[in-house]
PDB file of C-alpha atoms in Angstrom:
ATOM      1  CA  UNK A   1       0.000   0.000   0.000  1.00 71.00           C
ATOM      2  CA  UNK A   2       1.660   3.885  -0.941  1.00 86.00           C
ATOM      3  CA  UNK A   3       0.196   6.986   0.184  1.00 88.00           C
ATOM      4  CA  UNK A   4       0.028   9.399  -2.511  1.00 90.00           C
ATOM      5  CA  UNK A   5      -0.639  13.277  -1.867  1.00 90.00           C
ATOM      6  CA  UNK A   6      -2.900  15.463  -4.416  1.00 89.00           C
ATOM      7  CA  UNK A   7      -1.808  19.108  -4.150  1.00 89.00           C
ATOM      8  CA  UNK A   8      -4.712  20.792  -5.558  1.00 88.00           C
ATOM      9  CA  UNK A   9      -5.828  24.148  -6.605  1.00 82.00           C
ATOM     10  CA  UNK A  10      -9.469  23.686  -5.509  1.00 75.00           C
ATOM     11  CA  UNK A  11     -10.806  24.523  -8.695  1.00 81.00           C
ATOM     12  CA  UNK A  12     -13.839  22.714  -9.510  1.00 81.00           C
ATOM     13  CA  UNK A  13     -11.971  21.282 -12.635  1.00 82.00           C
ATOM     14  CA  UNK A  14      -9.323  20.503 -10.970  1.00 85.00           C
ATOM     15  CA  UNK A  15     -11.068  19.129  -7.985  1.00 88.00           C
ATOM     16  CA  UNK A  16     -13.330  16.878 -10.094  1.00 89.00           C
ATOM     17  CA  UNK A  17     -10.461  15.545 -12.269  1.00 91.00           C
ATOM     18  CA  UNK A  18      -8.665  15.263  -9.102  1.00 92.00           C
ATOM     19  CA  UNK A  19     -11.184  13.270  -6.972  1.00 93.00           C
ATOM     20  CA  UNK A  20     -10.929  10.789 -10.212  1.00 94.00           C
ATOM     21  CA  UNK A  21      -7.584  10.304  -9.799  1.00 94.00           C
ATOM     22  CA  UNK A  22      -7.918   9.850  -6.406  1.00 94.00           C
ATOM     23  CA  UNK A  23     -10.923   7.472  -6.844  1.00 94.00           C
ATOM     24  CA  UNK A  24      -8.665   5.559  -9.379  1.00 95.00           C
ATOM     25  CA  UNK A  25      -6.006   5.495  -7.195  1.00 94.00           C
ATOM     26  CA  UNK A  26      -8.099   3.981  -3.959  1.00 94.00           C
ATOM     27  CA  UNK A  27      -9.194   1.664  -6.268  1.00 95.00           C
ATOM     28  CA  UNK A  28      -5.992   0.283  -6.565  1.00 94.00           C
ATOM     29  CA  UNK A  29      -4.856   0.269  -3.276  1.00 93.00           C
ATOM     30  CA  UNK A  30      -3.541   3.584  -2.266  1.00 93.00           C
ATOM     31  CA  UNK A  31      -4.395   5.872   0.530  1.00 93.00           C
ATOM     32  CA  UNK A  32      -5.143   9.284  -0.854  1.00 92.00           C
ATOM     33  CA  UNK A  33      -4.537  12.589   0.703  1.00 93.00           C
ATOM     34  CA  UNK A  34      -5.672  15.903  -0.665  1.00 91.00           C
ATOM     35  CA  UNK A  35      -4.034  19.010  -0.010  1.00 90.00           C
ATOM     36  CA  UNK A  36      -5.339  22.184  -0.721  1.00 87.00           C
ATOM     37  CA  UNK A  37      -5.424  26.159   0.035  1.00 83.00           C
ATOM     38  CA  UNK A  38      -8.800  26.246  -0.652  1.00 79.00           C
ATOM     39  CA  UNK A  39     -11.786  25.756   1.475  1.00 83.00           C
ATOM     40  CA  UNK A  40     -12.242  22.212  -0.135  1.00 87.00           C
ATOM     41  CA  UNK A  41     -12.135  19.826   2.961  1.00 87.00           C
ATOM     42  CA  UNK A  42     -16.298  18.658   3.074  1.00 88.00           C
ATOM     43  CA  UNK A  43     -16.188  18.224  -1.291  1.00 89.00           C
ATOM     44  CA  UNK A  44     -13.402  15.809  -0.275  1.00 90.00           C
ATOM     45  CA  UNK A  45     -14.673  14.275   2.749  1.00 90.00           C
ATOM     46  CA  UNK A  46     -17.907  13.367   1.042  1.00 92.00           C
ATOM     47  CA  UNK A  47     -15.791  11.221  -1.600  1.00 92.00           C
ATOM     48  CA  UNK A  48     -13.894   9.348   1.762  1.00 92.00           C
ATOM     49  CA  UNK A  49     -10.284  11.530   1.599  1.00 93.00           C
ATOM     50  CA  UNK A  50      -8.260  13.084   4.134  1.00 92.00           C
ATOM     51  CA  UNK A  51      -7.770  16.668   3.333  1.00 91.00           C
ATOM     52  CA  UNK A  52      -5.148  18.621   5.086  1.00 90.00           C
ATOM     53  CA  UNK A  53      -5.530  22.661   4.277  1.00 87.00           C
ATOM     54  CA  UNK A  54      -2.571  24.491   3.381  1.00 84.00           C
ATOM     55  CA  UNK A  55      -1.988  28.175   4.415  1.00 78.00           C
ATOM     56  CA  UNK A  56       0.373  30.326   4.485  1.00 67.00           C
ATOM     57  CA  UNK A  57       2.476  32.183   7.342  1.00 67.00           C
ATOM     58  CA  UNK A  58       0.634  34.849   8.733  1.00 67.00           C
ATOM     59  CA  UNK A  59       4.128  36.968   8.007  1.00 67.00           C
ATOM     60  CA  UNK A  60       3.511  35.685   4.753  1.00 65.00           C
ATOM     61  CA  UNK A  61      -0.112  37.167   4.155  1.00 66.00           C
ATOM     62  CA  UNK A  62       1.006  40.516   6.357  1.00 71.00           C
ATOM     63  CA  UNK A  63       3.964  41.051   3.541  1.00 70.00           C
ATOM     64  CA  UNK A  64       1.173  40.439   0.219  1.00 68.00           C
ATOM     65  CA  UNK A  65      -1.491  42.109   2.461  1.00 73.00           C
ATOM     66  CA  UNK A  66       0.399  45.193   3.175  1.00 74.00           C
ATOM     67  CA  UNK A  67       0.790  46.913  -0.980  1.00 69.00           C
ATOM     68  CA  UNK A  68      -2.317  46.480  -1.211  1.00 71.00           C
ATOM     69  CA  UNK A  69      -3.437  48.211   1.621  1.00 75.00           C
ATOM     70  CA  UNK A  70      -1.002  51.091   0.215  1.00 71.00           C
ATOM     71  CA  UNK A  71      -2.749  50.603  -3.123  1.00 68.00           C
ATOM     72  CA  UNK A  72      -6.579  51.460  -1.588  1.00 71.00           C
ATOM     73  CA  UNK A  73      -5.155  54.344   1.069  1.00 77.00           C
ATOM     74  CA  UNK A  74      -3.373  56.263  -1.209  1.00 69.00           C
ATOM     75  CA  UNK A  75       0.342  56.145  -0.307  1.00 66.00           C
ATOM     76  CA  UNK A  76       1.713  55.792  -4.081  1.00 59.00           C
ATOM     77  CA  UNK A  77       5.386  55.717  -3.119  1.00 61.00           C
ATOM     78  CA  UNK A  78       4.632  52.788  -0.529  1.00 55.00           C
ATOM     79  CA  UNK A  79       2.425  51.167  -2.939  1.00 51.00           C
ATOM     80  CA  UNK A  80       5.016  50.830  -6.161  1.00 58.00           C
ATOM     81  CA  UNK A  81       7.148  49.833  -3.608  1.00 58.00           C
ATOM     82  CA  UNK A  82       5.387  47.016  -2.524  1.00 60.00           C
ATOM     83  CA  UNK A  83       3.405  46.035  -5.790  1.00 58.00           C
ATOM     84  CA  UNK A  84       6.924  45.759  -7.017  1.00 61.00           C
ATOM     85  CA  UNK A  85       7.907  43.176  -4.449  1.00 62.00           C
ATOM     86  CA  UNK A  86       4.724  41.498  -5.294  1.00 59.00           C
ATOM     87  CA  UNK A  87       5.058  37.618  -7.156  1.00 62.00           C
ATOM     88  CA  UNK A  88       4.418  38.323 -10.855  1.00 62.00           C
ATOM     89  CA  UNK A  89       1.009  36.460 -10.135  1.00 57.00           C
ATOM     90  CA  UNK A  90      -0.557  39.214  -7.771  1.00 58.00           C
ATOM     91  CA  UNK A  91       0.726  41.701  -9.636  1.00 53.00           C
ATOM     92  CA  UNK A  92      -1.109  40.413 -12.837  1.00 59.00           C
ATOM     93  CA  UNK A  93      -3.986  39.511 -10.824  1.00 61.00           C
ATOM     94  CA  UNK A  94      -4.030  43.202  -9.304  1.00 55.00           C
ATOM     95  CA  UNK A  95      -3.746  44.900 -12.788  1.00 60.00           C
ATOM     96  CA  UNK A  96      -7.234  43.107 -13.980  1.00 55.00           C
ATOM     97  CA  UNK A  97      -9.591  44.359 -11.050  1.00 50.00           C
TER      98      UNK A  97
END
C-alpha cells in the first residue's frame, strides 16, 4: 500500500479531475490525501479523503497584504514599492480588477 498526496488548486476542474484520480487510485490500493489552500475539505470528505488545508504564514499574508493596503489608502510611493515586491502572479492579478 503507498500513500500518494494530491496538491490541488481547488478549482472545480481541478477538484473533479482530481477526486478521479484519487478514486482511481483507492481503487488500486492507495491511501489518498488531498491538499489544498482552498476551502475544499467537506467536497473531499464526502468522496472518503483526508484533506489537510494548506496556508500560508501569517508573516507571509502581512507582507502580500500590506501593498495592497497602500494601493486602496493612497500612499503611491509605498504602494510601487510594494506592488513591485509582489510575485508576478498578484501583480497580474491586481492589474485586472
Amino acid at each position: 500500500m503507498t500513500s500518494v498526496a494530491l496538491v490541488i488548486n481547488g478549482i472545480a476542474s481541478s477538484l473533479h479531475s482530481n477526486l478521479e484520480l484519487a478514486r482511481r487510485l483507492t481503487d488500486r490500493g492507495h491511501v489518498v490525501t488531498v491538499l489544498s489552500p482552498a476551502a475544499i475539505g467537506e467536497a473531499v470528505a464526502v468522496h472518503g479523503y483526508r484533506f489537510v488545508p494548506l496556508t500560508a504564514p501569517d508573516d507571509n499574508r502581512r507582507k502580500l497584504r500590506e501593498p495592497l493596503t497602500a494601493l486602496r489608502e493612497g500612499r503611491f510611493g509605498a504602494a510601487v514599492r510594494g506592488a513591485a515586491a509582489l510575485p508576478p502572479t498578484l501583480r497580474r492579478a491586481r492589474r485586472t480588477t
